Short mmCIF file of C-alpha atoms in Angstrom, two decimals:
data_model
loop_
_atom_site.label_atom_id
_atom_site.label_comp_id
_atom_site.label_asym_id
_atom_site.label_seq_id
_atom_site.Cartn_x
_atom_site.Cartn_y
_atom_site.Cartn_z
CA MET A 1 -3.70 24.79 14.06
CA LYS A 2 -0.06 25.12 13.05
CA ASP A 3 0.92 22.32 15.42
CA LYS A 4 -1.85 20.14 14.12
CA LEU A 5 -0.62 20.52 10.54
CA ARG A 6 2.95 19.74 11.63
CA LYS A 7 1.77 16.61 13.44
CA TRP A 8 -0.03 15.40 10.33
CA ARG A 9 3.12 16.00 8.26
CA GLU A 10 5.32 14.14 10.70
CA ASP A 11 2.87 11.23 10.84
CA ASN A 12 2.57 11.25 7.05
CA CYS A 13 -1.24 11.50 7.32
CA ARG A 14 -3.07 12.12 4.09
CA ASN A 15 -6.28 13.33 5.71
CA SER A 16 -6.80 15.87 2.97
CA GLU A 17 -10.24 17.24 3.93
CA GLN A 18 -9.07 18.05 7.46
CA ILE A 19 -5.86 19.62 6.16
CA VAL A 20 -7.87 21.81 3.78
CA ASP A 21 -10.23 22.91 6.56
CA VAL A 22 -7.48 23.78 8.99
CA GLY A 23 -4.92 25.02 6.44
CA GLU A 24 -7.25 27.31 4.55
CA GLU A 25 -8.21 29.15 7.70
CA LEU A 26 -4.62 29.32 8.87
CA ILE A 27 -3.15 30.79 5.67
CA SER A 28 -6.03 33.19 5.12
CA GLU A 29 -6.03 34.64 8.65
CA HIS A 30 -2.56 34.02 10.11
CA ALA A 31 -0.10 33.74 7.21
CA SER A 32 1.92 36.77 8.32
CA LYS A 33 2.50 35.23 11.76
CA LEU A 34 3.82 31.87 10.60
CA GLY A 35 7.34 32.91 9.59
CA ASP A 36 9.24 30.45 7.37
CA ASP A 37 6.78 27.67 8.31
CA ILE A 38 4.30 29.21 5.88
CA TRP A 39 6.07 27.70 2.86
CA ILE A 40 5.83 24.07 3.97
CA ILE A 41 2.22 24.78 4.98
CA TYR A 42 1.45 26.14 1.53
CA GLU A 43 2.84 22.96 0.02
CA GLN A 44 0.95 20.70 2.42
CA VAL A 45 -2.34 22.55 1.87
CA MET A 46 -1.86 22.61 -1.89
CA ILE A 47 -1.43 18.85 -2.14
CA ALA A 48 -4.50 18.32 0.08
CA ALA A 49 -6.47 20.81 -2.05
CA LEU A 50 -5.64 18.81 -5.17
CA ASP A 51 -6.92 15.65 -3.46
CA CYS A 52 -10.19 17.50 -2.68
CA SER A 53 -10.61 19.04 -6.16
CA ARG A 54 -10.12 22.53 -4.68
CA ASP A 55 -8.20 24.03 -7.57
CA ASP A 56 -8.88 27.57 -6.35
CA LEU A 57 -7.05 26.90 -3.07
CA ALA A 58 -4.31 24.90 -4.79
CA LEU A 59 -3.65 27.76 -7.25
CA THR A 60 -3.50 30.30 -4.39
CA CYS A 61 -0.87 28.24 -2.62
CA LEU A 62 1.08 27.66 -5.84
CA GLN A 63 1.17 31.32 -6.70
CA GLU A 64 2.63 32.19 -3.30
CA LEU A 65 5.26 29.51 -3.63
CA ARG A 66 6.19 30.68 -7.13
CA LYS A 67 6.71 34.22 -5.88
CA GLN A 68 9.08 33.04 -3.17
CA PHE A 69 10.85 30.27 -5.10
CA PRO A 70 10.60 31.08 -8.85
CA ASP A 71 13.31 28.63 -9.97
CA SER A 72 12.56 25.79 -7.56
CA HIS A 73 12.22 22.30 -9.08
CA ARG A 74 10.03 21.39 -6.14
CA VAL A 75 7.60 24.19 -6.95
CA LYS A 76 7.67 23.26 -10.65
CA ARG A 77 6.77 19.71 -9.69
CA LEU A 78 3.80 21.01 -7.67
CA ALA A 79 2.71 22.97 -10.75
CA GLY A 80 2.89 19.72 -12.74
CA MET A 81 0.79 17.95 -10.11
CA ARG A 82 -1.88 20.62 -10.43
CA LEU A 83 -1.96 20.07 -14.19
CA GLU A 84 -2.30 16.32 -13.57
CA ALA A 85 -5.29 16.99 -11.30
CA LEU A 86 -6.83 19.01 -14.13
CA GLU A 87 -6.10 16.08 -16.53
CA ARG A 88 -3.80 18.27 -18.60
CA TYR A 89 -1.31 15.45 -18.86
CA ASP A 90 0.74 16.65 -21.82
CA GLU A 91 1.41 19.99 -20.13
CA ALA A 92 2.28 18.26 -16.86
CA SER A 93 4.71 15.97 -18.63
CA LYS A 94 6.45 18.96 -20.18
CA HIS A 95 6.93 20.43 -16.72
CA TYR A 96 8.60 17.24 -15.56
CA ASP A 97 10.73 17.02 -18.71
CA ALA A 98 11.99 20.52 -18.01
CA ILE A 99 12.96 19.51 -14.48
CA LEU A 100 14.74 16.38 -15.74
CA GLN A 101 16.62 18.36 -18.34
CA ASP A 102 18.11 20.47 -15.54
CA ASP A 103 18.48 17.54 -13.15
CA PRO A 104 18.38 14.02 -14.67
CA THR A 105 18.58 12.47 -11.18
CA ASN A 106 15.35 14.10 -9.96
CA THR A 107 13.49 10.97 -8.88
CA ALA A 108 10.30 12.80 -7.93
CA ALA A 109 9.86 14.14 -11.48
CA ARG A 110 10.46 10.71 -13.01
CA LYS A 111 7.86 9.19 -10.71
CA ARG A 112 5.34 11.87 -11.64
CA LYS A 113 5.80 10.96 -15.34
CA ILE A 114 5.06 7.37 -14.46
CA SER A 115 1.96 8.46 -12.52
CA ILE A 116 0.72 10.16 -15.66
CA LEU A 117 1.04 6.92 -17.63
CA LYS A 118 -0.96 5.17 -14.90
CA ALA A 119 -3.64 7.83 -14.94
CA GLN A 120 -3.95 7.43 -18.71
CA GLY A 121 -4.34 3.68 -18.37
CA LYS A 122 -1.02 2.99 -20.05
CA ASN A 123 0.04 0.27 -17.65
CA SER A 124 2.49 -1.45 -20.00
CA GLU A 125 4.37 1.80 -20.57
CA ALA A 126 4.29 2.55 -16.85
CA ILE A 127 5.77 -0.88 -16.12
CA ARG A 128 8.53 -0.34 -18.69
CA GLU A 129 9.39 3.08 -17.26
CA LEU A 130 9.37 1.79 -13.68
CA ASN A 131 11.71 -1.06 -14.61
CA GLU A 132 14.12 1.39 -16.24
CA TYR A 133 13.88 3.64 -13.17
CA LEU A 134 14.68 0.73 -10.83
CA GLU A 135 17.76 -0.14 -12.85
CA GLN A 136 19.16 3.17 -11.66
CA PHE A 137 17.50 3.42 -8.25
CA VAL A 138 17.29 -0.20 -7.12
CA GLY A 139 16.83 0.74 -3.47
CA ASP A 140 13.61 2.71 -4.01
CA GLN A 141 11.11 0.67 -2.01
CA GLU A 142 8.13 2.78 -2.99
CA ALA A 143 8.91 2.08 -6.68
CA TRP A 144 9.16 -1.66 -6.08
CA HIS A 145 5.79 -1.63 -4.34
CA GLU A 146 4.21 0.39 -7.14
CA LEU A 147 5.64 -2.03 -9.71
CA SER A 148 4.18 -5.00 -7.84
CA GLU A 149 0.73 -3.40 -7.92
CA LEU A 150 1.02 -2.69 -11.63
CA TYR A 151 1.93 -6.36 -12.27
CA ILE A 152 -1.03 -7.45 -10.14
CA ASN A 153 -3.35 -5.26 -12.20
CA GLU A 154 -1.97 -6.99 -15.30
CA HIS A 155 -2.41 -10.43 -13.68
CA ASP A 156 1.34 -11.07 -13.94
CA TYR A 157 1.59 -12.60 -10.50
CA GLY A 158 5.02 -14.15 -10.92
CA LYS A 159 6.64 -10.75 -11.49
CA ALA A 160 4.52 -9.18 -8.74
CA ALA A 161 5.86 -11.83 -6.37
CA PHE A 162 9.41 -11.01 -7.43
CA CYS A 163 8.89 -7.33 -6.56
CA LEU A 164 7.50 -8.21 -3.17
CA GLU A 165 10.43 -10.55 -2.53
CA GLU A 166 12.74 -7.61 -3.16
CA LEU A 167 10.81 -5.60 -0.59
CA MET A 168 10.87 -8.39 2.01
CA MET A 169 14.66 -8.71 1.62
CA THR A 170 15.15 -5.10 2.64
CA ASN A 171 12.16 -4.97 5.08
CA PRO A 172 11.95 -8.44 6.69
CA HIS A 173 9.89 -7.09 9.61
CA ASN A 174 7.19 -5.41 7.51
CA HIS A 175 4.05 -7.48 8.04
CA LEU A 176 2.21 -5.87 5.11
CA TYR A 177 4.79 -7.03 2.58
CA CYS A 178 4.55 -10.59 3.94
CA GLU A 179 0.77 -10.43 3.76
CA GLN A 180 0.75 -9.09 0.19
CA TYR A 181 3.27 -11.69 -0.94
CA ALA A 182 1.09 -14.40 0.64
CA GLU A 183 -1.96 -13.04 -1.20
CA VAL A 184 -0.11 -13.16 -4.55
CA LYS A 185 1.02 -16.76 -3.96
CA TYR A 186 -2.52 -17.71 -2.93
CA THR A 187 -3.87 -16.18 -6.17
CA GLN A 188 -1.32 -18.10 -8.23
CA GLY A 189 -2.74 -21.33 -6.85
CA GLY A 190 -1.31 -24.82 -6.85
CA LEU A 191 -0.22 -26.77 -3.80
CA GLU A 192 3.32 -25.39 -3.63
CA ASN A 193 2.10 -21.79 -3.85
CA LEU A 194 -0.60 -22.43 -1.27
CA GLU A 195 1.96 -23.78 1.16
CA LEU A 196 4.14 -20.69 0.65
CA SER A 197 1.04 -18.53 1.02
CA ARG A 198 0.15 -20.11 4.37
CA LYS A 199 3.67 -19.70 5.67
CA TYR A 200 3.82 -16.01 4.77
CA PHE A 201 0.37 -15.33 6.18
CA ALA A 202 1.69 -16.92 9.39
CA GLN A 203 4.81 -14.78 9.28
CA ALA A 204 2.67 -11.65 8.80
CA LEU A 205 0.74 -12.63 11.93
CA ARG A 206 3.93 -13.21 13.92
CA LEU A 207 4.99 -9.68 13.01
CA ASN A 208 1.56 -8.19 13.74
CA ASN A 209 -0.99 -10.41 15.43
CA ARG A 210 -3.75 -7.87 14.71
CA ASN A 211 -3.47 -8.25 10.92
CA MET A 212 -6.97 -9.57 10.12
CA ARG A 213 -6.32 -9.99 6.39
CA ALA A 214 -3.42 -12.29 7.23
CA LEU A 215 -5.61 -14.21 9.67
CA PHE A 216 -8.30 -14.72 7.04
CA GLY A 217 -5.57 -15.65 4.54
CA LEU A 218 -4.15 -18.24 6.93
CA TYR A 219 -7.59 -19.76 7.37
CA MET A 220 -8.27 -19.90 3.62
CA SER A 221 -4.85 -21.23 2.57
CA ALA A 222 -4.78 -23.89 5.30
CA SER A 223 -8.34 -24.95 4.47
CA HIS A 224 -7.47 -25.37 0.78
CA ILE A 225 -4.37 -27.42 1.59
CA ALA A 226 -6.34 -29.63 3.97
CA ALA A 227 -8.95 -30.23 1.24
CA SER A 228 -6.38 -31.19 -1.39
CA PRO A 229 -6.36 -34.88 -2.41
CA LYS A 230 -2.64 -34.61 -3.14
CA VAL A 231 -1.48 -34.14 0.47
CA SER A 232 -0.63 -36.83 3.04
CA ALA A 233 -2.82 -37.59 6.01
CA LYS A 234 -0.38 -35.80 8.31
CA VAL A 235 -0.32 -32.64 6.19
CA LYS A 236 -4.11 -32.71 6.01
CA LYS A 237 -4.40 -33.07 9.79
CA ASP A 238 -1.87 -30.29 10.46
CA ASN A 239 -3.58 -27.86 8.13
CA MET A 240 -6.99 -28.64 9.65
CA LYS A 241 -5.47 -27.56 12.96
CA TYR A 242 -4.07 -24.35 11.47
CA ALA A 243 -7.39 -23.47 9.89
CA ALA A 244 -9.20 -24.30 13.16
CA TRP A 245 -6.86 -22.02 15.10
CA ALA A 246 -7.36 -19.19 12.58
CA ALA A 247 -11.16 -19.57 12.61
CA THR A 248 -11.18 -19.44 16.41
CA GLN A 249 -9.06 -16.28 16.39
CA ILE A 250 -11.30 -14.62 13.79
CA ASN A 251 -14.45 -15.31 15.81
CA ARG A 252 -12.77 -14.13 19.00
CA ALA A 253 -11.56 -10.90 17.40
CA TYR A 254 -15.05 -10.00 16.17
CA LYS A 255 -16.67 -10.79 19.49
CA VAL A 256 -14.14 -8.57 21.28
CA SER A 257 -14.81 -5.79 18.79
CA HIS A 258 -18.62 -6.10 19.31
CA ILE A 259 -19.15 -6.35 15.56
CA ASN A 260 -22.53 -8.06 15.45
CA THR A 261 -22.90 -7.97 11.68
CA PHE A 262 -19.96 -10.32 11.02
CA PRO A 263 -21.31 -13.40 9.20
CA THR A 264 -20.05 -16.01 11.68
CA GLU A 265 -22.57 -18.69 10.63
CA PRO A 266 -21.02 -19.24 7.16
CA VAL A 267 -17.60 -19.61 8.79
CA LYS A 268 -19.00 -22.09 11.31
CA THR A 269 -20.62 -24.05 8.45
CA VAL A 270 -17.32 -24.29 6.55
CA PHE A 271 -15.61 -25.13 9.82
CA HIS A 272 -18.09 -27.97 10.39
CA HIS A 273 -17.99 -29.42 6.88
CA THR A 274 -14.18 -29.48 6.83
CA GLN A 275 -14.16 -31.00 10.32
CA LEU A 276 -11.88 -28.26 11.60
CA SER A 277 -12.52 -28.60 15.29
CA VAL A 278 -9.19 -28.59 17.13
CA PRO A 279 -7.76 -25.18 18.04
CA TYR A 280 -4.06 -24.88 17.31
CA ARG A 281 -2.06 -23.03 19.93
CA HIS A 282 1.38 -22.37 18.49
CA ILE A 283 1.45 -20.30 15.31
CA SER A 284 5.25 -20.51 15.03
CA HIS A 285 4.88 -24.16 13.98
CA ILE A 286 2.86 -23.15 10.93
CA GLU A 287 5.81 -21.76 9.02
CA HIS A 288 7.92 -24.89 9.16
CA SER A 289 5.80 -28.05 9.02
CA ASP A 290 4.72 -29.75 5.79
CA LYS A 291 5.21 -32.83 3.69
#
């Protein structure tokens, strides 16, 4: 059980129900045999317990951690997280303020304060605080991603795209960032944005050819470009090929997966009406051709 918890920590798995099941038994029956590993296990189980609304278990873990580390900022942050779970946001914020008074550079406490604003539906304030945070900690990728999601929730797609561009600059091989950027450009609409969207969906697929969202995105963006009256005959023909290739790959993937409930007929209907009938074999061309 101890090894299982360690594996989940190393893999950064947030499978909270399983952690609670395994961890509760481990700390109740074998705590004395775990040595110093017990403290990281208490923390892991406490966070999982908060996810599962098990305040009794979370409090048990917190009390043990407080006894061992009475002045720890990390334990104080865990206490604040418990208050957040109980929706006692003002008290939680005071916990984080106390941490920041002792250590103004404590990024975890600042992020928790922003999470409180999100939980309270104060997105504008959360955006302001995140921007101020990023002025000091510009390399925090998690914060950039959080800010992009906040902007998307506010339908400010231009600023969301900027955040994702920052992430792609530092993580050019992350297929999820490429996919999310493509989705934002697709949502913005307009021919130029659709062309960018298609290129970044293609890049996401080059980085991970099993990314089905990117494959669907490639199909949709290429189909819309092909249907635009503003494009030349060559651009229309090329994008029909790209959409045809994507549709073929989508159907093939679902057949291989034996997913019989996938609605292939509507895709075939769209495929037929847009005359997308020629499979396209080389996805690397998709990123560079246009106009």
